[in-house]
Amino acid sequence: MSNQTTDNNKRIAKNTLVLYIRMLITLAVGLYTSRVVLNTLGVEDYGVYNIVGGVVAMFGFLNSTMSGATQRFLTTALGEGSKKQMSLVFCSSIQIHAIISILIFVLSETIGMWFLIYKLNIPLDRYDAAIWVLQCSILASIVMVMSVPYNAAIIAHEKMDAFAYISILEVVLKLLIVFLLMFVDFDKLKLYAILMFSTQIVVRLVYSAYCKRHFPETRYKHVIFKPILKKMSSFAGWDLYGNLCVVGKTQGLNFLLNIFFGTVLNAAAGIAGQVTGIIMQFANNVIMAVRPQIMISYAQKQYARMNYLINRSSIFIYLLILMLSSPLFVDCYFVLKLWLKIVPDYAVSLCRISLLSGLLSIINSTVSAGIHATGNIKKISFISGTCYLLVIPFVYIAFKLGVAPYWGYGISTIVMYIILILNGVILHSMLREFYLAKYLKMILQLTFITMLYLAILFFSSECIEMSFLRLVVLCMESVFIAIIFLLLILSKEEKIKMKKMISNKLSKFKQ
């Protein structure tokens, strides 16, 4: 193994550790704040905030599109060692994001407002508060859009410690918001929306200040460089369709739950989204550390390393998240009751299916990074995007037939599984060096592991009454099972490296 590869692996490990610490802090704060916000706002207002915020998020696909484009071009320029190219990419991305901000504002104030007034199922006495939420969400989205180029620069440079510190600052501010909600005598839904918007402004200023101080290429210059704008716009144009379909699927599913079942189901969906989001932060932290290396490996034509990062990182991250989420999956009602006190109807079933979908998204994130690295995203955007969008008519028909709400999430998860296979085929068609057979084998392997893993834990849970003790036992058992599967999955070379690493750590500890 070359020194450069060793250094890159160490960088991934270091960034993962930093992001892991960041995640632990955000997890603790997130669990507490979600509980207090739900209890303070009430189930109905909490549902209103989630559904109205979703109206703006519906147009956030514009932001997601350029976020991927900016990260891809910045990381590729960094891999090629071109500072000038990075500066041109950054300045171009600022210009494009300014246009996106205007589009989001116009679309939200027209289509978003129309949708809120005429289509959403909002209690009449909460319409005024819902409009406040909409306006604050629009402004917060614009601030977030303009933060993307700075965020992308930090990730491209793999300065995850800074990214972690700023994220910790954000959750601390959100914690302060919770305390204010508890003690201020004002419409709490309106106040919550205003304070969340204020938090985004502070975070945006911190991102900008850090980048300007550490990365010279992030100092904006009004230079219009058409070749870069054309390439980024072309990439973003194809990515636009894919992201539009993903957001359409996510928010469309949320709207269908509202139309067919009311705001209480939106509260359940909000809880499911938060639980899955908190757990998936573990995965996203590692993926965030691995993703730049996948793109750099492609830029440097190190295809063997790119294959290794896509396949092995998927397995290791998946197993880690399976270990963390399985006890929650099995003992979901007890955990939600312990955490929230109030458990909305269908929250348990939605949480369980959402966790399964989140696990599949781990594999999708790594293979998608490989496709984005090539710069050719026409196939993935059209094929995968269309599959995502087809979820909505399928779910609509299912709800019309009278199925339970959790089937909406179930259909979405089945489609996600199909997309994983399609994305592997797409990457192989563009890069013959990508090992499709190993990728498909990995998907089947993880499917079998998941079924066996959950079956063992469900069987064990039947032997103990629902209690905190049972949850602790399930957590310990989950760790033990994960270690066994890890030892079975590791190759001989990986086992040797692990033994050597543990031996070195122990020798240092003894000294």
Coordinates of C-alpha atoms in Angstrom, one line a residue:
M1 CA 0.0 0.0 0.0
S2 CA 1.5 3.4 -1.0
N3 CA 2.1 6.2 1.5
Q4 CA -0.5 8.4 -0.3
T5 CA -3.2 5.7 0.1
T6 CA -2.2 5.2 3.7
D7 CA -2.5 8.9 4.3
N8 CA -5.9 9.0 2.6
N9 CA -7.1 6.2 4.7
K10 CA -5.9 7.9 7.9
R11 CA -7.7 11.1 6.7
I12 CA -10.9 9.2 6.3
A13 CA -10.5 7.6 9.7
K14 CA -9.7 11.0 11.4
N15 CA -12.6 12.8 9.6
T16 CA -15.0 9.9 10.5
L17 CA -14.0 10.2 14.2
V18 CA -14.5 14.0 14.3
L19 CA -17.9 13.7 12.6
Y20 CA -18.8 10.8 15.0
I21 CA -18.2 13.1 18.0
R22 CA -20.2 15.8 16.3
M23 CA -23.0 13.3 15.7
L24 CA -23.0 12.2 19.4
I25 CA -23.6 15.8 20.5
T26 CA -26.2 16.5 17.8
L27 CA -27.9 13.2 18.6
A28 CA -28.2 14.0 22.3
V29 CA -29.5 17.5 21.7
G30 CA -31.8 16.3 18.8
L31 CA -33.4 13.7 21.0
Y32 CA -34.1 16.2 23.8
T33 CA -35.2 19.0 21.6
S34 CA -37.6 16.9 19.5
R35 CA -39.3 15.7 22.6
V36 CA -39.7 19.1 24.1
V37 CA -40.8 20.7 20.8
L38 CA -43.5 18.0 20.3
N39 CA -44.8 18.4 23.9
T40 CA -44.6 22.2 23.8
L41 CA -46.2 22.8 20.4
G42 CA -48.6 19.8 20.7
V43 CA -49.2 17.1 18.1
E44 CA -51.3 19.4 15.8
D45 CA -48.9 22.4 15.7
Y46 CA -46.0 20.0 15.3
G47 CA -47.8 18.4 12.3
V48 CA -48.5 21.9 10.9
Y49 CA -44.8 22.9 11.1
N50 CA -43.7 19.7 9.3
I51 CA -46.3 19.9 6.5
V52 CA -45.9 23.7 5.8
G53 CA -42.1 23.5 6.0
G54 CA -42.5 20.8 3.4
V55 CA -44.0 23.3 0.9
V56 CA -40.7 25.2 0.8
A57 CA -38.7 22.0 0.9
M58 CA -40.6 21.0 -2.3
F59 CA -38.6 23.7 -4.1
G60 CA -35.4 22.8 -2.3
F61 CA -34.6 20.4 -5.1
L62 CA -33.0 23.4 -6.8
N63 CA -30.6 23.8 -3.9
S64 CA -29.9 20.0 -3.7
T65 CA -29.1 20.0 -7.4
M66 CA -26.4 22.7 -7.2
S67 CA -25.1 21.4 -4.0
G68 CA -24.1 18.1 -5.7
A69 CA -22.7 20.0 -8.7
T70 CA -20.6 22.3 -6.6
Q71 CA -19.1 19.5 -4.5
R72 CA -18.4 17.4 -7.6
F73 CA -16.5 20.2 -9.5
L74 CA -14.7 21.5 -6.4
T75 CA -13.5 18.0 -5.4
T76 CA -12.4 17.2 -8.9
A77 CA -10.5 20.4 -9.3
L78 CA -8.8 19.7 -5.9
G79 CA -7.9 16.2 -7.1
E80 CA -6.3 17.7 -10.2
G81 CA -4.5 20.2 -8.0
S82 CA -5.9 23.3 -9.8
K83 CA -6.4 26.3 -7.4
K84 CA -7.5 28.5 -10.2
Q85 CA -10.1 26.1 -11.3
M86 CA -11.4 25.9 -7.8
S87 CA -11.7 29.6 -7.6
L88 CA -13.6 29.7 -10.9
V89 CA -15.9 26.9 -9.8
F90 CA -16.7 28.7 -6.4
C91 CA -17.4 32.0 -8.0
S92 CA -19.6 30.4 -10.6
S93 CA -21.5 28.5 -7.9
I94 CA -22.2 31.7 -6.0
Q95 CA -23.7 33.2 -9.1
I96 CA -25.9 30.2 -9.8
H97 CA -27.0 29.9 -6.1
A98 CA -28.1 33.6 -6.2
I99 CA -30.4 32.7 -9.2
I100 CA -31.7 29.7 -7.3
S101 CA -32.5 31.8 -4.3
I102 CA -34.6 34.1 -6.5
L103 CA -36.4 31.1 -8.0
I104 CA -37.2 29.5 -4.6
F105 CA -38.6 32.9 -3.4
V106 CA -40.8 33.3 -6.4
L107 CA -42.1 29.7 -6.5
S108 CA -42.7 29.6 -2.7
E109 CA -44.6 32.9 -2.6
T110 CA -46.8 31.8 -5.6
I111 CA -47.3 28.1 -5.9
G112 CA -46.3 27.5 -2.2
M113 CA -48.8 30.0 -0.9
W114 CA -51.5 28.6 -3.2
F115 CA -50.9 25.1 -2.1
L116 CA -51.0 26.1 1.6
I117 CA -54.3 28.0 1.3
Y118 CA -56.2 25.7 -1.1
K119 CA -54.8 22.2 -0.8
L120 CA -53.4 21.5 2.6
N121 CA -55.5 20.2 5.5
I122 CA -54.7 22.9 8.1
P123 CA -57.0 23.7 11.1
L124 CA -58.8 27.0 10.5
D125 CA -57.5 28.6 13.7
R126 CA -53.9 27.8 12.8
Y127 CA -53.8 29.4 9.3
D128 CA -52.3 32.6 10.5
A129 CA -49.5 30.7 12.3
A130 CA -49.0 28.5 9.2
I131 CA -48.4 31.5 7.0
W132 CA -45.7 32.7 9.5
V133 CA -44.1 29.3 9.2
L134 CA -44.2 29.4 5.5
Q135 CA -42.5 32.9 5.3
C136 CA -39.8 32.0 7.8
S137 CA -39.2 28.7 6.0
I138 CA -38.8 30.6 2.7
L139 CA -36.2 33.0 4.1
A140 CA -34.4 30.2 5.9
S141 CA -34.2 28.2 2.7
I142 CA -32.7 31.2 0.9
V143 CA -30.0 31.6 3.5
M144 CA -29.3 27.8 3.3
V145 CA -29.0 28.0 -0.4
M146 CA -26.3 30.7 -0.2
S147 CA -24.4 28.7 2.3
V148 CA -24.0 25.7 0.0
P149 CA -20.8 26.8 -1.9
Y150 CA -19.0 27.4 1.5
N151 CA -20.2 24.1 2.8
A152 CA -19.0 22.3 -0.3
A153 CA -15.6 24.0 -0.1
I154 CA -15.1 22.6 3.5
I155 CA -16.1 19.1 2.4
A156 CA -13.9 19.2 -0.7
H157 CA -10.9 20.2 1.4
E158 CA -11.9 17.4 3.9
K159 CA -11.8 19.8 6.8
M160 CA -14.5 17.9 8.7
D161 CA -13.4 19.3 12.1
A162 CA -14.6 22.7 11.0
F163 CA -17.8 21.3 9.6
A164 CA -18.3 19.4 12.8
Y165 CA -17.8 22.5 15.0
I166 CA -20.2 24.6 13.0
S167 CA -22.8 21.9 13.1
I168 CA -22.4 21.7 16.9
L169 CA -22.9 25.4 17.1
E170 CA -26.1 25.0 15.1
V171 CA -27.6 22.4 17.5
V172 CA -26.6 24.4 20.5
L173 CA -28.6 27.4 19.1
K174 CA -31.5 25.0 18.5
L175 CA -31.2 23.9 22.1
L176 CA -31.5 27.6 23.2
I177 CA -34.6 27.9 21.0
V178 CA -36.2 25.0 23.0
F179 CA -35.6 26.8 26.3
L180 CA -37.1 30.0 25.0
L181 CA -40.2 28.1 23.8
M182 CA -40.7 26.8 27.3
F183 CA -40.6 30.2 29.0
V184 CA -41.8 32.8 26.5
D185 CA -45.5 33.7 26.5
F186 CA -46.2 34.1 22.7
D187 CA -47.7 31.9 19.9
K188 CA -45.1 29.1 20.2
L189 CA -45.4 27.9 16.6
K190 CA -44.7 31.4 15.2
L191 CA -41.9 31.9 17.6
Y192 CA -40.3 28.5 16.7
A193 CA -40.4 29.4 13.0
I194 CA -38.8 32.8 13.6
L195 CA -36.0 31.5 15.8
M196 CA -35.2 28.6 13.4
F197 CA -34.8 31.2 10.6
S198 CA -32.5 33.3 12.9
T199 CA -30.3 30.2 13.5
Q200 CA -29.8 29.8 9.8
I201 CA -28.5 33.4 9.5
V202 CA -25.9 32.9 12.3
V203 CA -24.7 29.6 10.8
R204 CA -24.5 31.1 7.3
L205 CA -22.2 34.0 8.7
V206 CA -19.9 31.5 10.5
Y207 CA -19.5 29.3 7.3
S208 CA -18.6 32.4 5.3
A209 CA -16.1 33.7 7.8
Y210 CA -14.3 30.4 8.2
C211 CA -14.0 29.7 4.4
K212 CA -12.7 33.2 3.6
R213 CA -10.1 32.9 6.3
H214 CA -8.8 29.4 5.3
F215 CA -9.5 28.9 1.6
P216 CA -8.4 31.8 -0.7
E217 CA -10.4 30.5 -3.6
T218 CA -13.7 31.2 -1.6
R219 CA -13.2 34.9 -1.8
Y220 CA -15.8 35.9 -4.3
K221 CA -14.8 37.8 -7.4
H222 CA -17.4 38.9 -10.0
V223 CA -16.0 36.9 -12.9
I224 CA -18.3 35.2 -15.4
F225 CA -16.4 32.2 -16.8
K226 CA -18.8 30.7 -19.4
P227 CA -17.1 27.3 -19.8
I228 CA -17.4 26.5 -16.1
L229 CA -20.9 27.9 -15.9
K230 CA -21.9 25.7 -18.9
K231 CA -20.4 22.5 -17.4
M232 CA -22.0 23.1 -14.0
S233 CA -25.3 24.1 -15.5
S234 CA -25.3 21.0 -17.7
F235 CA -24.5 18.7 -14.8
A236 CA -27.1 20.5 -12.6
G237 CA -29.7 20.4 -15.4
W238 CA -29.6 16.6 -15.5
D239 CA -29.3 16.4 -11.7
L240 CA -32.3 18.7 -11.5
Y241 CA -34.7 16.1 -12.8
G242 CA -33.4 13.4 -10.4
N243 CA -33.6 15.7 -7.4
L244 CA -37.0 17.0 -8.4
C245 CA -38.3 13.4 -8.5
V246 CA -36.7 12.6 -5.1
V247 CA -38.2 15.7 -3.4
G248 CA -41.5 15.1 -5.2
K249 CA -41.6 11.6 -3.9
T250 CA -40.8 12.6 -0.3
Q251 CA -43.0 15.6 0.0
G252 CA -45.7 14.1 -2.2
L253 CA -45.9 11.2 0.2
N254 CA -46.2 13.6 3.1
F255 CA -49.0 15.5 1.3
L256 CA -50.8 12.2 0.6
L257 CA -50.7 11.3 4.2
N258 CA -52.1 14.8 5.0
I259 CA -54.9 14.6 2.4
F260 CA -56.0 11.0 3.3
F261 CA -55.3 10.9 7.1
G262 CA -54.8 14.5 8.4
T263 CA -52.1 16.3 10.4
V264 CA -51.8 13.6 13.0
L265 CA -50.2 11.3 10.4
N266 CA -47.9 14.2 9.4
A267 CA -46.8 14.3 13.1
A268 CA -46.1 10.6 13.0
A269 CA -44.2 11.0 9.7
G270 CA -42.3 13.9 11.2
I271 CA -41.3 11.6 14.2
A272 CA -40.3 8.8 11.8
G273 CA -38.2 11.3 9.8
Q274 CA -36.5 12.6 12.8
V275 CA -35.7 9.2 14.3
T276 CA -34.3 7.9 10.9
G277 CA -32.5 11.2 10.4
I278 CA -30.7 11.0 13.8
I279 CA -29.7 7.4 13.2
M280 CA -28.6 8.1 9.6
Q281 CA -26.3 10.8 10.8
F282 CA -23.9 8.0 11.7
A283 CA -23.9 6.8 8.1
N284 CA -23.8 10.3 6.6
N285 CA -20.7 11.2 8.7
V286 CA -18.7 8.3 7.3
I287 CA -20.1 8.8 3.8
M288 CA -19.2 12.5 3.9
A289 CA -15.6 11.4 4.7
V290 CA -15.5 8.8 2.0
R291 CA -17.3 10.6 -0.8
P292 CA -14.5 13.1 -1.7
Q293 CA -12.0 10.2 -1.8
I294 CA -14.2 8.3 -4.3
M295 CA -14.3 11.3 -6.5
I296 CA -10.6 12.0 -6.2
S297 CA -9.8 8.3 -6.9
Y298 CA -11.8 8.6 -10.2
A299 CA -10.1 11.9 -11.1
Q300 CA -6.7 10.2 -10.6
K301 CA -7.8 7.1 -12.5
Q302 CA -7.3 4.9 -9.4
Y303 CA -10.3 2.7 -10.3
A304 CA -9.3 -0.2 -8.0
R305 CA -9.4 2.1 -5.0
M306 CA -12.7 3.6 -6.2
N307 CA -14.2 0.1 -6.3
Y308 CA -12.9 -0.7 -2.9
L309 CA -14.3 2.5 -1.3
I310 CA -17.7 2.0 -2.9
N311 CA -18.2 -1.7 -2.0
R312 CA -16.4 -2.0 1.3
S313 CA -17.5 1.3 2.8
S314 CA -21.1 0.4 1.9
I315 CA -20.7 -2.9 3.9
F316 CA -19.0 -1.5 6.9
I317 CA -21.3 1.6 7.2
Y318 CA -24.4 -0.6 6.6
L319 CA -23.4 -3.0 9.3
L320 CA -22.7 -0.2 11.8
I321 CA -26.1 1.4 11.2
L322 CA -27.8 -2.0 11.4
M323 CA -26.2 -2.5 14.8
L324 CA -27.4 0.9 16.0
S325 CA -30.9 0.8 14.5
S326 CA -31.9 -2.8 15.2
P327 CA -32.7 -2.5 18.9
L328 CA -34.7 0.6 18.1
F329 CA -36.5 -1.3 15.2
V330 CA -37.4 -4.2 17.5
D331 CA -38.3 -2.1 20.6
C332 CA -39.6 0.9 18.7
Y333 CA -42.8 1.6 20.8
F334 CA -40.9 1.5 24.1
V335 CA -38.2 3.9 22.9
L336 CA -40.7 6.4 21.4
K337 CA -42.7 6.3 24.7
L338 CA -39.6 6.8 26.8
W339 CA -38.5 9.6 24.5
L340 CA -41.7 11.5 23.6
K341 CA -44.2 10.4 26.2
I342 CA -46.8 11.0 23.5
V343 CA -46.6 8.4 20.6
P344 CA -48.7 9.5 17.6
D345 CA -50.7 6.8 15.8
Y346 CA -48.7 4.8 13.3
A347 CA -45.4 6.4 14.4
V348 CA -44.0 2.9 15.3
S349 CA -44.7 1.3 11.9
L350 CA -43.6 4.4 10.0
C351 CA -40.3 4.5 12.0
R352 CA -39.6 0.9 11.3
I353 CA -40.1 1.1 7.6
S354 CA -38.3 4.4 7.4
L355 CA -35.2 2.8 9.1
L356 CA -35.1 0.1 6.5
S357 CA -35.3 2.6 3.7
G358 CA -32.5 4.6 5.4
L359 CA -30.3 1.5 5.5
L360 CA -30.8 1.0 1.7
S361 CA -29.9 4.7 1.1
I362 CA -26.4 4.0 2.5
I363 CA -25.6 1.8 -0.5
N364 CA -27.3 4.3 -2.8
S365 CA -25.1 7.1 -1.5
T366 CA -21.8 5.4 -2.2
V367 CA -22.7 4.1 -5.7
S368 CA -24.2 7.5 -6.6
A369 CA -20.9 9.2 -5.5
G370 CA -19.2 7.0 -8.1
I371 CA -21.6 8.0 -10.8
H372 CA -21.4 11.7 -10.0
A373 CA -17.6 11.4 -10.1
T374 CA -17.8 10.6 -13.8
G375 CA -19.7 13.8 -14.5
N376 CA -22.2 11.8 -16.7
I377 CA -25.4 11.7 -14.7
K378 CA -28.0 11.5 -17.5
K379 CA -28.9 7.9 -16.9
I380 CA -29.1 8.0 -13.1
S381 CA -31.1 11.2 -13.2
F382 CA -33.7 9.9 -15.7
I383 CA -34.0 6.3 -14.7
S384 CA -33.7 6.5 -10.9
G385 CA -35.6 9.8 -10.8
T386 CA -38.5 8.3 -12.7
C387 CA -38.6 5.3 -10.4
Y388 CA -38.8 7.7 -7.4
L389 CA -41.6 9.7 -8.9
L390 CA -43.7 6.5 -9.7
V391 CA -44.0 6.0 -5.9
I392 CA -46.6 8.8 -5.8
P393 CA -49.2 7.3 -8.2
F394 CA -48.7 3.9 -6.7
V395 CA -49.2 5.2 -3.1
Y396 CA -52.2 7.3 -4.3
I397 CA -53.9 4.2 -5.7
A398 CA -53.0 2.1 -2.6
F399 CA -54.6 4.8 -0.3
K400 CA -57.6 5.0 -2.5
L401 CA -58.0 1.2 -2.1
G402 CA -58.0 1.8 1.7
V403 CA -54.6 0.3 2.7
A404 CA -53.0 1.4 6.0
P405 CA -50.8 4.5 6.0
Y406 CA -47.5 2.6 6.5
W407 CA -47.9 1.1 3.0
G408 CA -46.9 4.5 1.6
Y409 CA -43.5 4.0 3.2
G410 CA -43.4 0.3 2.3
I411 CA -43.9 1.0 -1.5
S412 CA -41.2 3.7 -1.3
T413 CA -38.7 1.2 0.3
I414 CA -39.4 -1.5 -2.4
V415 CA -38.7 1.1 -5.1
M416 CA -35.5 2.1 -3.3
Y417 CA -34.3 -1.5 -3.5
I418 CA -34.9 -1.6 -7.3
I419 CA -33.0 1.6 -7.7
L420 CA -29.9 0.2 -6.0
I421 CA -29.7 -2.5 -8.6
L422 CA -30.3 -0.1 -11.5
N423 CA -27.6 2.3 -10.2
G424 CA -25.0 -0.4 -10.1
V425 CA -25.9 -1.3 -13.7
I426 CA -25.7 2.3 -14.7
L427 CA -22.2 2.8 -13.2
H428 CA -20.9 -0.3 -14.9
S429 CA -22.2 0.9 -18.2
M430 CA -20.2 4.1 -17.9
L431 CA -17.1 2.6 -16.2
R432 CA -16.2 -1.0 -17.1
E433 CA -13.7 -1.0 -14.3
F434 CA -16.6 -1.0 -11.8
Y435 CA -17.2 -4.6 -10.6
L436 CA -20.9 -5.1 -11.0
A437 CA -21.0 -8.7 -10.0
K438 CA -19.3 -7.9 -6.6
Y439 CA -21.7 -5.0 -6.1
L440 CA -24.8 -7.1 -6.7
K441 CA -23.4 -9.8 -4.5
M442 CA -22.9 -7.2 -1.8
I443 CA -26.6 -6.2 -2.0
L444 CA -27.8 -9.8 -1.6
Q445 CA -25.3 -10.3 1.2
L446 CA -26.6 -7.3 3.2
T447 CA -30.2 -8.3 2.6
F448 CA -29.6 -11.7 4.1
I449 CA -27.7 -10.3 7.0
T450 CA -30.5 -7.8 7.8
M451 CA -33.2 -10.5 7.7
L452 CA -31.1 -12.8 10.0
Y453 CA -30.1 -10.0 12.3
L454 CA -33.7 -8.8 12.9
A455 CA -35.0 -12.3 13.3
I456 CA -32.5 -13.1 16.1
L457 CA -33.4 -9.8 17.9
F458 CA -37.1 -10.3 17.6
F459 CA -36.8 -13.8 18.9
S460 CA -34.8 -12.6 21.9
S461 CA -37.3 -9.8 22.6
E462 CA -40.1 -12.3 23.0
C463 CA -38.2 -13.9 26.0
I464 CA -38.2 -10.6 28.1
E465 CA -41.0 -8.2 29.0
M466 CA -41.0 -4.7 27.6
S467 CA -38.7 -2.7 29.8
F468 CA -35.6 -0.6 29.9
L469 CA -33.7 -3.8 30.8
R470 CA -34.9 -5.5 27.6
L471 CA -33.7 -2.5 25.6
V472 CA -30.2 -2.7 27.2
V473 CA -30.1 -6.5 26.5
L474 CA -31.1 -5.9 22.9
C475 CA -28.3 -3.3 22.5
M476 CA -25.7 -5.6 23.9
E477 CA -26.9 -8.5 21.8
S478 CA -26.9 -6.2 18.7
V479 CA -23.2 -5.3 19.2
F480 CA -22.3 -9.0 19.7
I481 CA -24.1 -10.0 16.5
A482 CA -22.5 -7.2 14.6
I483 CA -19.0 -8.3 15.7
I484 CA -19.7 -11.8 14.5
F485 CA -20.9 -10.7 11.1
L486 CA -17.9 -8.3 10.8
L487 CA -15.4 -11.1 11.4
L488 CA -17.2 -13.2 8.7
I489 CA -17.2 -10.3 6.2
L490 CA -13.6 -9.1 6.6
S491 CA -11.1 -10.4 4.0
K492 CA -7.8 -12.0 5.1
E493 CA -6.0 -8.8 4.3
E494 CA -8.4 -6.7 6.2
K495 CA -8.1 -9.0 9.3
I496 CA -4.3 -8.7 9.2
K497 CA -4.5 -4.9 9.0
M498 CA -7.0 -4.8 11.9
K499 CA -4.8 -7.1 14.1
K500 CA -1.8 -4.9 13.3
M501 CA -3.7 -1.7 14.1
I502 CA -5.0 -3.1 17.4
S503 CA -1.5 -4.4 18.3
N504 CA 0.1 -1.0 17.6
K505 CA -2.6 0.8 19.7
L506 CA -2.0 -1.6 22.6
S507 CA 1.7 -1.3 22.5
K508 CA 1.4 2.5 22.6
F509 CA -1.0 2.3 25.5
K510 CA 1.4 0.1 27.4
Q511 CA 4.2 2.6 26.9

